[in-house]
Amino acid sequence: MGVSADKLRLLRQQAGQALPTIPNVEPTPAGPAAVATERSAVPPGIEPVFAWVEREVRHKPMADAAPSPPEPIAAPALRKRGTDIDALRRLIGLRERAVAPAPAVRRPISHDRHLPGEEIAPGLHLVEAFLPQKIPREALSLAFARREDAVAPGDLLFFDTETTGLAGGTGTRAFMVGAADWRCDPQYGEGLRIRQLLMATMAAESAMLDTFAGWLGPSTVLSSYNGRCYDAPLLKTRYRLARRGDPLSALDHVDLLFPTRRRYRGTWENCRLATIERQLLRILREDDLPGSQAPAAWLHYLRGDDAIDLRRVLAHNHQDVVTLAQLMLRLVEAHAEDAEAALTIPSGG
């Protein structure tokens, strides 16, 4: 800021000093050239008292009046995401390993995908067999199962399922149902008829359920080995999920596991069906596929592989229903022998 010439003259008069007349000029911007001009207007040898005002106030450059803008503060460099991930991996002790990707292996196409039987619906195969044997002439007493009634041999339907697992529930399905009943065939005569339904595709389940329901009648009596607790509830669930009526709940069911366990518990190491048929019925299976491997065999076929193990599952299921029919006759006979021995009066002398 500059001080006008009139104000300077007034200040000098008050100090008692004469000041030569200075022309009234417009104030000029402060700067080195303006200071030199003002000094040349004052006579030499006379130093005004308030010369410092001219030097320090009026003609002082105002370079420092307007503060320079602050220097921009450099923003901290952003850390790369990769650096943070590397630090985290080091923290938790992980190390990346350079693993070469495994070469793609093309699975050979299997040509042995033949399934026995007849395809009665898309993806559903029916396998039938007939074993000639005598049919019991009289009704079979169910006293061995602690029941007072009897059942006609022609009403019995022995059945067993092969499933995708043992957990049960909605995620488990039966991919095979085997059934056996006594019939008189016009060509082969009396014997045991075995029918098996096999799903070759997942979409064939509805057709399998409908076909099995057609094998059941109002007088049918189901017979199984632990089927009351596993097979029948599983099939009921599948009928319900397929939005079909339940044909099993209204039928009588004779489960052979419980009377067998009561009679032979402690006699052998366990009461599994394979043990019972080997120890009691003297049946020895050859090249049998365990039931625990049946789910893997079916999934193996669905993935496009061969049907060798799936045909072994069919043979395993076939033998199961045949064993059920023989076990029923053996339990009826054993109970009749016990009842006859109880009626025998020992003779004394």
GROMACS .gro file of C-alpha atoms in nm:
model
  349
    1MET     CA    1   0.000   0.000   0.000
    2GLY     CA    2   0.126   0.354  -0.082
    3VAL     CA    3   0.081   0.688   0.110
    4SER     CA    4  -0.045   0.989  -0.090
    5ALA     CA    5   0.173   1.303  -0.135
    6ASP     CA    6  -0.074   1.527   0.056
    7LYS     CA    7  -0.052   1.313   0.363
    8LEU     CA    8   0.326   1.310   0.349
    9ARG     CA    9   0.336   1.693   0.320
   10LEU     CA   10   0.107   1.727   0.621
   11LEU     CA   11   0.325   1.499   0.827
   12ARG     CA   12   0.642   1.689   0.741
   13GLN     CA   13   0.485   2.026   0.825
   14GLN     CA   14   0.388   1.894   1.162
   15ALA     CA   15   0.751   1.789   1.216
   16GLY     CA   16   0.867   2.153   1.149
   17GLN     CA   17   1.062   2.088   0.834
   18ALA     CA   18   1.010   2.245   0.500
   19LEU     CA   19   0.951   2.022   0.210
   20PRO     CA   20   0.991   2.128  -0.147
   21THR     CA   21   0.674   2.122  -0.348
   22ILE     CA   22   0.616   1.789  -0.500
   23PRO     CA   23   0.390   1.772  -0.795
   24ASN     CA   24   0.062   1.595  -0.735
   25VAL     CA   25   0.099   1.287  -0.932
   26GLU     CA   26  -0.104   0.981  -0.949
   27PRO     CA   27   0.024   0.708  -0.727
   28THR     CA   28   0.217   0.460  -0.923
   29PRO     CA   29   0.254   0.099  -0.852
   30ALA     CA   30   0.535   0.015  -0.618
   31GLY     CA   31   0.845  -0.119  -0.774
   32PRO     CA   32   1.215  -0.052  -0.829
   33ALA     CA   33   1.152   0.190  -1.121
   34ALA     CA   34   0.903   0.396  -0.918
   35VAL     CA   35   1.144   0.425  -0.623
   36ALA     CA   36   1.419   0.557  -0.850
   37THR     CA   37   1.186   0.821  -0.997
   38GLU     CA   38   1.077   0.953  -0.654
   39ARG     CA   39   1.436   0.978  -0.528
   40SER     CA   40   1.541   1.179  -0.831
   41ALA     CA   41   1.269   1.439  -0.752
   42VAL     CA   42   1.418   1.523  -0.407
   43PRO     CA   43   1.711   1.776  -0.410
   44PRO     CA   44   2.045   1.620  -0.329
   45GLY     CA   45   2.172   1.650   0.022
   46ILE     CA   46   1.829   1.682   0.184
   47GLU     CA   47   1.714   1.365   0.358
   48PRO     CA   48   1.353   1.382   0.472
   49VAL     CA   49   1.275   1.274   0.821
   50PHE     CA   50   1.016   1.029   0.701
   51ALA     CA   51   1.221   0.897   0.414
   52TRP     CA   52   1.189   0.558   0.563
   53VAL     CA   53   0.815   0.589   0.508
   54GLU     CA   54   0.875   0.630   0.138
   55ARG     CA   55   1.122   0.351   0.135
   56GLU     CA   56   0.957   0.107   0.372
   57VAL     CA   57   0.588   0.185   0.339
   58ARG     CA   58   0.508   0.355   0.015
   59HIS     CA   59   0.762   0.199  -0.213
   60LYS     CA   60   0.805  -0.137  -0.046
   61PRO     CA   61   0.728  -0.416  -0.286
   62MET     CA   62   0.420  -0.610  -0.195
   63ALA     CA   63   0.554  -0.940  -0.309
   64ASP     CA   64   0.494  -1.089   0.035
   65ALA     CA   65   0.142  -0.940   0.073
   66ALA     CA   66  -0.025  -1.218  -0.118
   67PRO     CA   67   0.091  -1.546   0.025
   68SER     CA   68   0.185  -1.801  -0.227
   69PRO     CA   69  -0.042  -2.099  -0.244
   70PRO     CA   70   0.079  -2.394  -0.041
   71GLU     CA   71   0.262  -2.657  -0.222
   72PRO     CA   72   0.041  -2.951  -0.294
   73ILE     CA   73   0.097  -3.240  -0.061
   74ALA     CA   74   0.185  -3.545  -0.252
   75ALA     CA   75  -0.078  -3.814  -0.202
   76PRO     CA   76   0.060  -4.135  -0.066
   77ALA     CA   77   0.113  -4.390  -0.333
   78LEU     CA   78  -0.170  -4.640  -0.341
   79ARG     CA   79  -0.060  -4.984  -0.251
   80LYS     CA   80  -0.121  -5.245  -0.508
   81ARG     CA   81  -0.381  -5.507  -0.434
   82GLY     CA   82  -0.140  -5.778  -0.522
   83THR     CA   83   0.097  -5.658  -0.251
   84ASP     CA   84  -0.176  -5.687   0.013
   85ILE     CA   85  -0.264  -6.037  -0.100
   86ASP     CA   86   0.099  -6.142  -0.091
   87ALA     CA   87   0.136  -6.005   0.259
   88LEU     CA   88  -0.175  -6.189   0.370
   89ARG     CA   89  -0.049  -6.513   0.224
   90ARG     CA   90   0.279  -6.469   0.405
   91LEU     CA   91   0.090  -6.396   0.724
   92ILE     CA   92  -0.113  -6.715   0.719
   93GLY     CA   93   0.178  -6.921   0.598
   94LEU     CA   94   0.052  -7.008   0.255
   95ARG     CA   95   0.279  -7.048  -0.037
   96GLU     CA   96   0.186  -7.062  -0.397
   97ARG     CA   97   0.302  -7.367  -0.575
   98ALA     CA   98   0.360  -7.376  -0.942
   99VAL     CA   99   0.162  -7.682  -1.045
  100ALA     CA  100   0.143  -7.762  -1.409
  101PRO     CA  101  -0.215  -7.830  -1.523
  102ALA     CA  102  -0.288  -8.194  -1.576
  103PRO     CA  103  -0.325  -8.284  -1.939
  104ALA     CA  104  -0.680  -8.349  -2.048
  105VAL     CA  105  -0.744  -8.720  -2.060
  106ARG     CA  106  -1.009  -8.838  -2.298
  107ARG     CA  107  -1.203  -9.126  -2.153
  108PRO     CA  108  -1.240  -9.413  -2.392
  109ILE     CA  109  -1.591  -9.473  -2.515
  110SER     CA  110  -1.728  -9.794  -2.370
  111HIS     CA  111  -1.904 -10.028  -2.609
  112ASP     CA  112  -2.031 -10.277  -2.347
  113ARG     CA  113  -2.345 -10.091  -2.241
  114HIS     CA  114  -2.590 -10.371  -2.302
  115LEU     CA  115  -2.864 -10.415  -2.043
  116PRO     CA  116  -3.071 -10.733  -2.033
  117GLY     CA  117  -3.447 -10.737  -2.060
  118GLU     CA  118  -3.690 -10.525  -2.256
  119GLU     CA  119  -3.715 -10.148  -2.264
  120ILE     CA  120  -4.084 -10.101  -2.182
  121ALA     CA  121  -4.058  -9.720  -2.154
  122PRO     CA  122  -3.791  -9.464  -2.244
  123GLY     CA  123  -3.499  -9.550  -2.016
  124LEU     CA  124  -3.687  -9.822  -1.821
  125HIS     CA  125  -3.589 -10.187  -1.860
  126LEU     CA  126  -3.792 -10.488  -1.747
  127VAL     CA  127  -3.599 -10.808  -1.671
  128GLU     CA  128  -3.804 -11.125  -1.616
  129ALA     CA  129  -3.707 -11.474  -1.503
  130PHE     CA  130  -3.888 -11.787  -1.390
  131LEU     CA  131  -3.768 -12.053  -1.145
  132PRO     CA  132  -3.970 -12.376  -1.157
  133GLN     CA  133  -4.061 -12.493  -0.803
  134LYS     CA  134  -4.359 -12.623  -0.615
  135ILE     CA  135  -4.607 -12.371  -0.483
  136PRO     CA  136  -4.732 -12.433  -0.127
  137ARG     CA  137  -5.081 -12.577  -0.135
  138GLU     CA  138  -5.204 -12.434   0.193
  139ALA     CA  139  -5.206 -12.088   0.339
  140LEU     CA  140  -4.885 -11.997   0.516
  141SER     CA  141  -4.923 -11.934   0.887
  142LEU     CA  142  -4.778 -11.608   1.013
  143ALA     CA  143  -4.739 -11.737   1.367
  144PHE     CA  144  -4.359 -11.706   1.331
  145ALA     CA  145  -4.417 -11.327   1.304
  146ARG     CA  146  -4.639 -11.336   1.618
  147ARG     CA  147  -4.954 -11.308   1.414
  148GLU     CA  148  -5.259 -11.530   1.429
  149ASP     CA  149  -5.357 -11.507   1.064
  150ALA     CA  150  -5.232 -11.677   0.749
  151VAL     CA  151  -5.162 -11.562   0.395
  152ALA     CA  152  -5.229 -11.732   0.064
  153PRO     CA  153  -4.906 -11.804  -0.127
  154GLY     CA  154  -5.042 -11.636  -0.440
  155ASP     CA  155  -5.095 -11.307  -0.254
  156LEU     CA  156  -4.734 -11.271  -0.140
  157LEU     CA  157  -4.507 -11.030  -0.324
  158PHE     CA  158  -4.143 -11.038  -0.215
  159PHE     CA  159  -3.967 -10.715  -0.306
  160ASP     CA  160  -3.633 -10.544  -0.263
  161THR     CA  161  -3.486 -10.216  -0.392
  162GLU     CA  162  -3.144 -10.093  -0.491
  163THR     CA  163  -3.098  -9.726  -0.408
  164THR     CA  164  -2.852  -9.441  -0.452
  165GLY     CA  165  -2.765  -9.441  -0.081
  166LEU     CA  166  -2.865  -9.552   0.266
  167ALA     CA  167  -2.936  -9.208   0.413
  168GLY     CA  168  -3.297  -9.200   0.294
  169GLY     CA  169  -3.487  -8.876   0.253
  170THR     CA  170  -3.580  -8.687  -0.060
  171GLY     CA  171  -3.228  -8.702  -0.204
  172THR     CA  172  -3.223  -9.083  -0.220
  173ARG     CA  173  -3.403  -9.267  -0.498
  174ALA     CA  174  -3.453  -9.629  -0.593
  175PHE     CA  175  -3.307  -9.702  -0.935
  176MET     CA  176  -3.405 -10.071  -0.927
  177VAL     CA  177  -3.703 -10.259  -0.788
  178GLY     CA  178  -3.712 -10.639  -0.780
  179ALA     CA  179  -4.022 -10.845  -0.703
  180ALA     CA  180  -4.097 -11.217  -0.688
  181ASP     CA  181  -4.427 -11.404  -0.655
  182TRP     CA  182  -4.552 -11.761  -0.700
  183ARG     CA  183  -4.732 -11.818  -1.028
  184CYS     CA  184  -4.839 -12.102  -1.251
  185ASP     CA  185  -4.697 -12.035  -1.595
  186PRO     CA  186  -4.870 -12.196  -1.895
  187GLN     CA  187  -4.534 -12.290  -2.046
  188TYR     CA  188  -4.316 -12.369  -1.745
  189GLY     CA  189  -4.572 -12.475  -1.488
  190GLU     CA  190  -4.550 -12.382  -1.121
  191GLY     CA  191  -4.268 -12.166  -1.001
  192LEU     CA  192  -4.138 -11.835  -0.876
  193ARG     CA  193  -4.167 -11.542  -1.116
  194ILE     CA  194  -3.900 -11.271  -1.080
  195ARG     CA  195  -3.948 -10.927  -1.230
  196GLN     CA  196  -3.700 -10.641  -1.208
  197LEU     CA  197  -3.735 -10.278  -1.309
  198LEU     CA  198  -3.415 -10.090  -1.389
  199MET     CA  199  -3.382  -9.719  -1.459
  200ALA     CA  200  -3.126  -9.647  -1.730
  201THR     CA  201  -3.194  -9.272  -1.713
  202MET     CA  202  -3.304  -9.035  -1.439
  203ALA     CA  203  -3.620  -8.949  -1.634
  204ALA     CA  204  -3.749  -9.307  -1.614
  205GLU     CA  205  -3.847  -9.289  -1.246
  206SER     CA  206  -4.212  -9.200  -1.308
  207ALA     CA  207  -4.255  -9.492  -1.547
  208MET     CA  208  -4.092  -9.727  -1.296
  209LEU     CA  209  -4.324  -9.614  -1.015
  210ASP     CA  210  -4.633  -9.656  -1.234
  211THR     CA  211  -4.524 -10.003  -1.346
  212PHE     CA  212  -4.455 -10.122  -0.993
  213ALA     CA  213  -4.791  -9.986  -0.875
  214GLY     CA  214  -4.955 -10.198  -1.147
  215TRP     CA  215  -4.811 -10.511  -0.991
  216LEU     CA  216  -4.997 -10.446  -0.665
  217GLY     CA  217  -5.355 -10.544  -0.592
  218PRO     CA  218  -5.593 -10.500  -0.300
  219SER     CA  219  -5.507 -10.847  -0.167
  220THR     CA  220  -5.130 -10.818  -0.213
  221VAL     CA  221  -4.921 -10.887   0.097
  222LEU     CA  222  -4.575 -10.737   0.079
  223SER     CA  223  -4.278 -10.923   0.221
  224SER     CA  224  -3.924 -10.789   0.258
  225TYR     CA  225  -3.613 -10.792   0.474
  226ASN     CA  226  -3.609 -10.464   0.671
  227GLY     CA  227  -3.835 -10.319   0.402
  228ARG     CA  228  -4.087 -10.189   0.653
  229CYS     CA  229  -3.826  -9.947   0.787
  230TYR     CA  230  -3.635  -9.866   0.469
  231ASP     CA  231  -3.763  -9.982   0.128
  232ALA     CA  232  -4.133  -9.906   0.176
  233PRO     CA  233  -4.084  -9.556   0.328
  234LEU     CA  234  -3.839  -9.471   0.050
  235LEU     CA  235  -4.085  -9.574  -0.222
  236LYS     CA  236  -4.365  -9.383  -0.051
  237THR     CA  237  -4.149  -9.071  -0.059
  238ARG     CA  238  -4.075  -9.116  -0.428
  239TYR     CA  239  -4.447  -9.159  -0.506
  240ARG     CA  240  -4.523  -8.843  -0.313
  241LEU     CA  241  -4.253  -8.642  -0.489
  242ALA     CA  242  -4.377  -8.768  -0.826
  243ARG     CA  243  -4.728  -8.643  -0.735
  244ARG     CA  244  -4.875  -8.990  -0.741
  245GLY     CA  245  -5.091  -9.180  -0.502
  246ASP     CA  246  -4.924  -9.408  -0.248
  247PRO     CA  247  -5.010  -9.770  -0.333
  248LEU     CA  248  -4.813  -9.922  -0.042
  249SER     CA  249  -4.967  -9.780   0.275
  250ALA     CA  250  -5.295  -9.971   0.239
  251LEU     CA  251  -5.124 -10.309   0.193
  252ASP     CA  252  -5.025 -10.564   0.456
  253HIS     CA  253  -4.650 -10.603   0.507
  254VAL     CA  254  -4.461 -10.897   0.657
  255ASP     CA  255  -4.104 -10.800   0.738
  256LEU     CA  256  -3.887 -11.110   0.776
  257LEU     CA  257  -3.602 -10.933   0.954
  258PHE     CA  258  -3.765 -10.916   1.297
  259PRO     CA  259  -3.873 -11.281   1.333
  260THR     CA  260  -3.537 -11.393   1.194
  261ARG     CA  261  -3.355 -11.178   1.447
  262ARG     CA  262  -3.563 -11.307   1.737
  263ARG     CA  263  -3.503 -11.668   1.640
  264TYR     CA  264  -3.135 -11.667   1.538
  265ARG     CA  265  -2.982 -11.381   1.737
  266GLY     CA  266  -2.653 -11.496   1.888
  267THR     CA  267  -2.641 -11.805   1.669
  268TRP     CA  268  -2.424 -11.641   1.401
  269GLU     CA  269  -2.213 -11.327   1.388
  270ASN     CA  270  -2.503 -11.115   1.260
  271CYS     CA  271  -2.845 -11.139   1.102
  272ARG     CA  272  -2.768 -10.984   0.765
  273LEU     CA  273  -2.946 -11.142   0.472
  274ALA     CA  274  -2.619 -11.268   0.322
  275THR     CA  275  -2.534 -11.441   0.653
  276ILE     CA  276  -2.878 -11.595   0.690
  277GLU     CA  277  -2.884 -11.738   0.338
  278ARG     CA  278  -2.534 -11.879   0.383
  279GLN     CA  279  -2.583 -12.033   0.729
  280LEU     CA  280  -2.951 -12.121   0.726
  281LEU     CA  281  -3.040 -12.176   0.360
  282ARG     CA  282  -2.698 -12.299   0.246
  283ILE     CA  283  -2.686 -12.056  -0.045
  284LEU     CA  284  -2.342 -11.943  -0.154
  285ARG     CA  285  -2.322 -11.655  -0.396
  286GLU     CA  286  -2.049 -11.645  -0.659
  287ASP     CA  287  -1.905 -11.323  -0.799
  288ASP     CA  288  -2.157 -11.125  -0.599
  289LEU     CA  289  -2.137 -10.746  -0.599
  290PRO     CA  290  -2.200 -10.612  -0.246
  291GLY     CA  291  -2.507 -10.395  -0.212
  292SER     CA  292  -2.293 -10.106  -0.087
  293GLN     CA  293  -2.135 -10.082  -0.434
  294ALA     CA  294  -2.465 -10.070  -0.620
  295PRO     CA  295  -2.495  -9.687  -0.620
  296ALA     CA  296  -2.147  -9.650  -0.771
  297ALA     CA  297  -2.226  -9.907  -1.040
  298TRP     CA  298  -2.540  -9.723  -1.147
  299LEU     CA  299  -2.371  -9.381  -1.152
  300HIS     CA  300  -2.084  -9.538  -1.345
  301TYR     CA  301  -2.331  -9.640  -1.614
  302LEU     CA  302  -2.506  -9.301  -1.620
  303ARG     CA  303  -2.172  -9.128  -1.688
  304GLY     CA  304  -2.138  -9.327  -2.009
  305ASP     CA  305  -1.923  -9.615  -1.887
  306ASP     CA  306  -1.983  -9.985  -1.928
  307ALA     CA  307  -2.272 -10.184  -1.782
  308ILE     CA  308  -2.066 -10.472  -1.639
  309ASP     CA  309  -2.116 -10.382  -1.273
  310LEU     CA  310  -2.477 -10.280  -1.331
  311ARG     CA  311  -2.553 -10.629  -1.462
  312ARG     CA  312  -2.395 -10.764  -1.143
  313VAL     CA  313  -2.633 -10.543  -0.943
  314LEU     CA  314  -2.922 -10.704  -1.132
  315ALA     CA  315  -2.792 -11.048  -1.036
  316HIS     CA  316  -2.755 -10.939  -0.672
  317ASN     CA  317  -3.112 -10.807  -0.659
  318HIS     CA  318  -3.241 -11.122  -0.830
  319GLN     CA  319  -3.089 -11.341  -0.563
  320ASP     CA  320  -3.225 -11.120  -0.284
  321VAL     CA  321  -3.591 -11.170  -0.379
  322VAL     CA  322  -3.536 -11.542  -0.439
  323THR     CA  323  -3.385 -11.571  -0.091
  324LEU     CA  324  -3.686 -11.393   0.062
  325ALA     CA  325  -3.924 -11.656  -0.075
  326GLN     CA  326  -3.709 -11.939   0.060
  327LEU     CA  327  -3.665 -11.769   0.396
  328MET     CA  328  -4.041 -11.732   0.434
  329LEU     CA  329  -4.091 -12.106   0.382
  330ARG     CA  330  -3.806 -12.187   0.622
  331LEU     CA  331  -3.947 -11.968   0.900
  332VAL     CA  332  -4.294 -12.121   0.858
  333GLU     CA  333  -4.146 -12.470   0.873
  334ALA     CA  334  -3.927 -12.395   1.177
  335HIS     CA  335  -4.218 -12.253   1.372
  336ALA     CA  336  -4.433 -12.554   1.286
  337GLU     CA  337  -4.161 -12.788   1.413
  338ASP     CA  338  -4.137 -12.596   1.738
  339ALA     CA  339  -4.511 -12.609   1.785
  340GLU     CA  340  -4.519 -12.984   1.722
  341ALA     CA  341  -4.230 -13.043   1.964
  342ALA     CA  342  -4.412 -12.846   2.232
  343LEU     CA  343  -4.721 -13.066   2.198
  344THR     CA  344  -4.526 -13.389   2.231
  345ILE     CA  345  -4.574 -13.540   2.578
  346PRO     CA  346  -4.261 -13.715   2.704
  347SER     CA  347  -4.330 -14.079   2.800
  348GLY     CA  348  -4.228 -14.200   3.147
  349GLY     CA  349  -4.182 -14.553   3.278
   0.00000   0.00000   0.00000
